[in-house]
Short mmCIF file of C-alpha atoms and ligand atoms in Angstrom, two decimals:
data_model
loop_
_atom_site.label_atom_id
_atom_site.label_comp_id
_atom_site.label_asym_id
_atom_site.label_seq_id
_atom_site.Cartn_x
_atom_site.Cartn_y
_atom_site.Cartn_z
CA MET A 1 -0.14 -0.06 0.22
CA ARG A 2 1.75 3.60 -0.62
CA ALA A 3 2.48 4.89 2.22
CA ASN A 4 1.19 8.24 3.83
CA GLU A 5 3.82 10.43 3.99
CA ILE A 6 1.79 12.85 6.79
CA LYS A 7 2.40 9.87 8.97
CA ARG A 8 5.94 9.52 7.48
CA ARG A 9 6.83 13.26 8.25
CA TRP A 10 5.41 12.77 11.37
CA GLN A 11 7.40 10.17 12.69
CA ALA A 12 10.23 11.72 11.20
CA GLY A 13 9.64 14.47 13.76
CA GLU A 14 9.00 16.73 10.80
CA ALA A 15 5.55 19.21 10.59
CA CYS A 16 3.09 19.11 7.33
CA VAL A 17 1.85 22.12 6.07
CA ASN A 18 -1.09 21.65 4.62
CA GLY A 19 -3.51 23.42 2.20
CA TRP A 20 -7.27 23.24 2.50
CA CYS A 21 -9.97 22.38 -0.42
CA ALA A 22 -12.57 24.20 -0.17
CA ILE A 23 -13.84 25.02 -3.72
CA PRO A 24 -15.92 22.20 -4.69
CA ASN A 25 -13.82 22.24 -8.25
CA SER A 26 -11.16 19.07 -9.57
CA PHE A 27 -9.12 21.73 -11.52
CA SER A 28 -8.42 24.11 -8.20
CA ALA A 29 -7.81 20.39 -6.06
CA GLU A 30 -5.15 20.06 -8.95
CA LEU A 31 -3.87 23.52 -8.89
CA MET A 32 -3.55 22.96 -4.88
CA ALA A 33 -1.84 19.43 -6.06
CA HIS A 34 1.01 21.41 -8.04
CA ALA A 35 1.46 24.25 -5.42
CA GLY A 36 3.88 22.57 -3.18
CA TRP A 37 1.80 21.86 -0.31
CA ASP A 38 2.91 18.84 1.64
CA SER A 39 -0.81 17.80 2.13
CA LEU A 40 -4.65 18.62 1.45
CA THR A 41 -7.53 18.11 3.00
CA ILE A 42 -10.42 17.93 1.29
CA ASP A 43 -13.58 19.84 3.58
CA LEU A 44 -17.10 18.72 3.30
CA GLN A 45 -17.83 20.58 6.60
CA HIS A 46 -17.84 24.16 5.88
CA GLY A 47 -16.04 24.16 2.28
CA LEU A 48 -18.40 23.86 -0.76
CA VAL A 49 -17.73 20.48 -1.52
CA ASP A 50 -20.18 17.16 -1.75
CA TYR A 51 -19.10 13.65 -2.23
CA GLN A 52 -19.19 13.51 -5.97
CA ALA A 53 -17.35 16.97 -6.17
CA ALA A 54 -14.68 15.31 -3.59
CA VAL A 55 -14.03 11.80 -5.32
CA THR A 56 -12.93 13.99 -8.88
CA MET A 57 -10.89 16.29 -6.21
CA LEU A 58 -9.13 12.87 -4.99
CA GLN A 59 -8.24 11.96 -8.59
CA ALA A 60 -7.00 15.49 -9.23
CA ILE A 61 -5.03 15.27 -6.44
CA SER A 62 -3.36 11.84 -7.23
CA THR A 63 -1.38 13.28 -10.58
CA THR A 64 0.85 14.37 -7.92
CA ALA A 65 1.99 12.21 -4.81
CA VAL A 66 0.47 14.71 -2.22
CA PRO A 67 -0.92 12.69 0.62
CA PRO A 68 -5.28 14.01 0.73
CA THR A 69 -7.39 14.09 3.93
CA ALA A 70 -10.96 14.88 4.08
CA ARG A 71 -12.59 16.68 6.72
CA VAL A 72 -15.83 15.93 7.02
CA PRO A 73 -19.26 16.92 8.09
CA TRP A 74 -19.82 15.23 11.53
CA VAL A 75 -19.01 12.06 13.81
CA GLU A 76 -20.81 10.14 11.08
CA PRO A 77 -19.58 6.44 10.07
CA GLY A 78 -21.45 6.66 6.55
CA ILE A 79 -19.72 10.07 5.10
CA ILE A 80 -16.21 8.89 7.04
CA MET A 81 -16.14 5.36 5.33
CA LYS A 82 -17.37 6.67 2.02
CA MET A 83 -13.75 9.15 2.33
CA LEU A 84 -12.09 6.48 3.01
CA ASP A 85 -13.27 4.44 0.43
CA ALA A 86 -12.82 7.21 -2.04
CA GLY A 87 -9.21 7.51 -1.38
CA ALA A 88 -8.65 9.79 1.25
CA MET A 89 -5.57 9.03 3.32
CA GLY A 90 -6.93 10.40 6.56
CA ILE A 91 -9.97 12.21 8.38
CA ILE A 92 -10.30 15.51 10.15
CA CYS A 93 -13.43 14.79 12.17
CA PRO A 94 -15.45 17.99 13.65
CA MET A 95 -16.70 18.50 16.88
CA ILE A 96 -15.04 15.35 18.80
CA ASN A 97 -16.25 16.02 22.71
CA THR A 98 -16.24 12.98 24.74
CA PRO A 99 -13.98 9.89 24.45
CA GLU A 100 -17.76 7.89 23.35
CA ASP A 101 -17.40 10.57 20.39
CA ALA A 102 -13.72 9.84 19.54
CA ALA A 103 -14.27 5.88 19.71
CA LYS A 104 -17.73 6.21 17.44
CA PHE A 105 -14.83 8.74 15.10
CA VAL A 106 -12.16 6.51 15.40
CA GLY A 107 -13.88 2.83 15.10
CA ALA A 108 -15.85 3.98 11.50
CA CYS A 109 -11.49 4.93 10.35
CA LYS A 110 -10.52 1.11 11.40
CA TYR A 111 -11.36 -1.85 10.01
CA ALA A 112 -12.08 -4.89 12.57
CA PRO A 113 -10.54 -5.91 15.10
CA LEU A 114 -9.52 -2.15 15.77
CA GLY A 115 -12.74 -0.84 14.61
CA TYR A 116 -16.19 -1.08 12.56
CA ARG A 117 -15.39 -0.05 9.26
CA SER A 118 -17.34 -1.90 6.42
CA SER A 119 -15.06 -3.72 3.72
CA GLY A 120 -15.22 -2.02 0.42
CA PRO A 121 -12.44 0.50 -0.60
CA THR A 122 -13.27 0.69 -3.97
CA ARG A 123 -11.05 3.53 -5.57
CA ALA A 124 -8.84 3.36 -2.85
CA VAL A 125 -7.25 0.01 -3.63
CA VAL A 126 -6.54 1.31 -7.32
CA TYR A 127 -4.69 4.40 -5.66
CA ALA A 128 -3.14 3.11 -2.73
CA GLY A 129 -2.94 -0.34 -3.93
CA SER A 130 -4.26 -3.87 -4.10
CA ASP A 131 -2.68 -4.83 -0.34
CA TYR A 132 -5.21 -2.25 1.39
CA LEU A 133 -7.26 -3.93 3.09
CA SER A 134 -4.28 -5.50 5.16
CA LYS A 135 -2.49 -2.23 5.40
CA ALA A 136 -5.07 0.20 5.68
CA ASN A 137 -5.34 0.33 9.91
CA GLU A 138 -1.82 1.24 9.74
CA GLU A 139 -1.37 4.11 7.47
CA ILE A 140 -5.21 5.77 7.69
CA LEU A 141 -5.06 8.45 10.04
CA ALA A 142 -7.82 9.58 12.47
CA ILE A 143 -7.79 12.86 13.36
CA ALA A 144 -10.00 14.26 15.90
CA MET A 145 -10.65 17.91 15.96
CA ILE A 146 -10.38 19.60 19.52
CA GLU A 147 -12.50 22.96 19.00
CA THR A 148 -15.24 23.15 22.35
CA THR A 149 -14.58 23.99 26.31
CA GLN A 150 -16.01 20.48 26.49
CA ALA A 151 -13.77 18.39 24.15
CA LEU A 152 -11.20 20.48 26.54
CA ASP A 153 -12.39 19.26 30.09
CA ASN A 154 -11.94 15.44 28.17
CA LEU A 155 -8.89 16.30 26.45
CA ASP A 156 -6.87 13.42 28.01
CA ALA A 157 -9.61 10.75 27.89
CA ILE A 158 -10.03 11.93 24.18
CA LEU A 159 -6.44 11.67 23.29
CA ASP A 160 -6.25 8.07 24.85
CA THR A 161 -8.49 6.42 22.75
CA PRO A 162 -6.98 3.59 21.07
CA GLY A 163 -6.35 4.13 17.47
CA LEU A 164 -6.62 8.07 17.15
CA ASP A 165 -3.42 9.67 15.60
CA GLY A 166 -3.73 13.20 15.97
CA VAL A 167 -6.32 16.01 16.80
CA TYR A 168 -6.95 18.91 15.17
CA ILE A 169 -7.36 22.18 16.25
CA GLY A 170 -10.27 24.86 15.16
CA PRO A 171 -9.40 27.95 16.79
CA THR A 172 -12.30 29.48 15.52
CA ASP A 173 -14.87 27.40 17.20
CA LEU A 174 -12.54 27.06 20.31
CA ALA A 175 -12.68 30.71 20.74
CA MET A 176 -16.61 30.87 20.21
CA THR A 177 -17.09 28.38 23.53
CA MET A 178 -14.67 30.07 25.82
CA GLY A 179 -16.22 33.65 24.77
CA ALA A 180 -13.24 34.87 23.20
CA PRO A 181 -13.24 36.68 19.56
CA PRO A 182 -14.11 33.61 17.12
CA VAL A 183 -10.98 34.28 14.74
CA LEU A 184 -7.87 32.36 13.06
CA ASP A 185 -4.55 33.02 14.13
CA PRO A 186 -6.14 34.26 18.13
CA THR A 187 -4.03 36.31 20.22
CA ASP A 188 -6.68 36.18 23.46
CA LYS A 189 -4.41 34.65 26.28
CA GLY A 190 -6.81 32.07 27.32
CA VAL A 191 -7.35 30.72 23.69
CA VAL A 192 -3.72 30.53 23.23
CA ALA A 193 -2.72 28.50 26.49
CA ALA A 194 -5.96 26.10 25.51
CA ILE A 195 -4.22 25.91 21.97
CA GLU A 196 -0.82 24.89 23.54
CA ARG A 197 -2.45 22.56 25.84
CA ILE A 198 -3.80 20.60 23.13
CA ILE A 199 -0.35 20.82 21.22
CA ASP A 200 1.72 19.55 24.66
CA ALA A 201 -0.67 16.97 25.53
CA ALA A 202 -0.64 15.61 21.90
CA ASN A 203 2.93 15.48 21.37
CA ALA A 204 3.79 14.08 25.00
CA ARG A 205 1.48 11.19 23.98
CA GLY A 206 3.56 10.48 19.99
CA LEU A 207 0.18 11.98 18.31
CA GLY A 208 0.55 14.92 15.40
CA ALA A 209 -1.31 18.27 16.82
CA GLY A 210 -2.56 20.27 13.97
CA ILE A 211 -4.20 23.65 13.37
CA HIS A 212 -5.84 25.68 10.86
CA CYS A 213 -4.21 28.70 10.88
CA ALA A 214 -4.86 31.75 8.51
CA THR A 215 -1.77 33.63 7.82
CA PRO A 216 1.87 31.77 7.15
CA GLU A 217 3.31 33.86 9.93
CA TYR A 218 1.09 32.19 12.09
CA ALA A 219 1.56 28.55 10.69
CA SER A 220 5.40 28.80 11.09
CA LYS A 221 5.12 29.90 14.59
CA MET A 222 2.61 27.42 15.84
CA ILE A 223 5.09 24.84 13.69
CA GLN A 224 7.59 26.40 15.95
CA ARG A 225 5.88 25.60 19.54
CA GLY A 226 4.92 22.08 18.64
CA ALA A 227 2.59 22.09 15.66
CA LYS A 228 2.91 18.49 12.82
CA LEU A 229 0.57 19.97 10.53
CA VAL A 230 -0.55 23.50 9.76
CA THR A 231 -3.10 24.81 7.22
CA ILE A 232 -2.83 28.24 6.06
CA ALA A 233 -6.10 29.81 4.89
CA SER A 234 -7.57 28.13 1.92
CA ASP A 235 -8.06 27.80 -1.72
CA GLY A 236 -10.83 30.34 -2.13
CA ARG A 237 -9.10 32.80 0.75
CA ILE A 238 -5.82 32.64 -1.21
CA LEU A 239 -7.11 33.13 -4.55
CA ALA A 240 -9.65 35.68 -3.22
CA ALA A 241 -6.51 37.39 -1.63
CA ALA A 242 -4.75 37.60 -4.51
CA ALA A 243 -7.31 38.95 -7.23
CA ALA A 244 -7.81 41.83 -4.55
CA ALA A 245 -4.25 42.64 -4.60
CA ALA A 246 -3.71 42.11 -8.24
CA VAL A 247 -6.98 44.72 -8.80
CA LYS A 248 -5.89 46.70 -6.29
CA ALA A 249 -2.47 47.04 -7.90
CA CYS A 250 -3.80 47.45 -11.67
CA LYS A 251 -5.87 50.78 -10.40
CA GLY A 252 -3.14 51.54 -7.94
CA ASP A 253 -6.28 52.14 -5.33
CA ASN A 254 -4.32 52.71 -1.90
CA SER A 255 -7.42 52.18 0.10
CA GLU A 256 -7.18 49.41 2.93
CA ALA A 257 -8.54 46.27 1.18
CA LYS A 258 -12.13 45.44 2.70
CA PRO A 259 -11.57 43.26 5.85
CA ALA A 260 -13.20 39.39 5.59
CA GLY A 261 -15.23 38.91 8.46
CA PRO A 262 -14.40 35.23 10.56
CA GLY A 263 -16.85 33.60 9.25
CA SER A 264 -15.02 33.66 5.70
CA ALA A 265 -12.21 32.67 7.55
CA TYR A 266 -12.13 29.47 5.41
C1 3PY B 301 -12.75 26.75 13.68
O1 3PY B 301 -11.75 27.31 13.60
O2 3PY B 301 -13.56 26.14 14.37
C2 3PY B 301 -11.87 25.40 12.45
O3 3PY B 301 -13.22 24.52 12.25
C3 3PY B 301 -10.86 25.24 11.72
O4 3PY B 301 -11.21 24.58 10.62
MG1 MG B 302 -14.71 24.93 13.71
#
């Protein structure tokens, strides 16, 4: 089976600079795949991507060796298994708040005896190799999003879930549940302390810690702080910023760019 390069990097103590695909299109995914990211995530939660678009995006990404993951909409085994069958090499699952959520999530990502994933890796065998069924439990990553105060309260129990490979911090939701401004790249002291606590607790167990960032500067800072997967914005966000900058440069417009609200952070 194709080795999961995210896992290889984590084992070598290296971080992945991760791209985020929210645009439901195979060509934008192909462009992202050729842009030099270490890994890519197709976002079926807040991205505009449905299952059929996601399949074509996985095919586009597989014109390169970049490992694809998917963020699913919720802790729902059906879509987790469908994305894995389509060839995602890992799943990022939002709102894992309890050890029960974590066990349900990890179980959906792993075949028996580790979990209850159903056998039927229709495209995954084509993409990842004919020995997929026997190797998938080792190579497929189950990454739980920690993004609420409830998850913080249950952090140790969630991280101790057998088979969990990593965590992914959602700073916006986390801040919102802490009563802080809901933004990526937070500076609120309480939110920053929570992020650092999650990264340290994951690293102490040999789990990969990921975080969604808005800027390369914050992402680099997070790598220095111990994060092993840092996302920078999204395809849509990067496209919008580059387009706005080009128009502004051509028009010689010196006015401030319109700030995007937190809701458009992806
Ligand atoms: C959040 O900030 O809540 C996220 O889910 C980022 O992906
Ligand atoms: Mg979130």
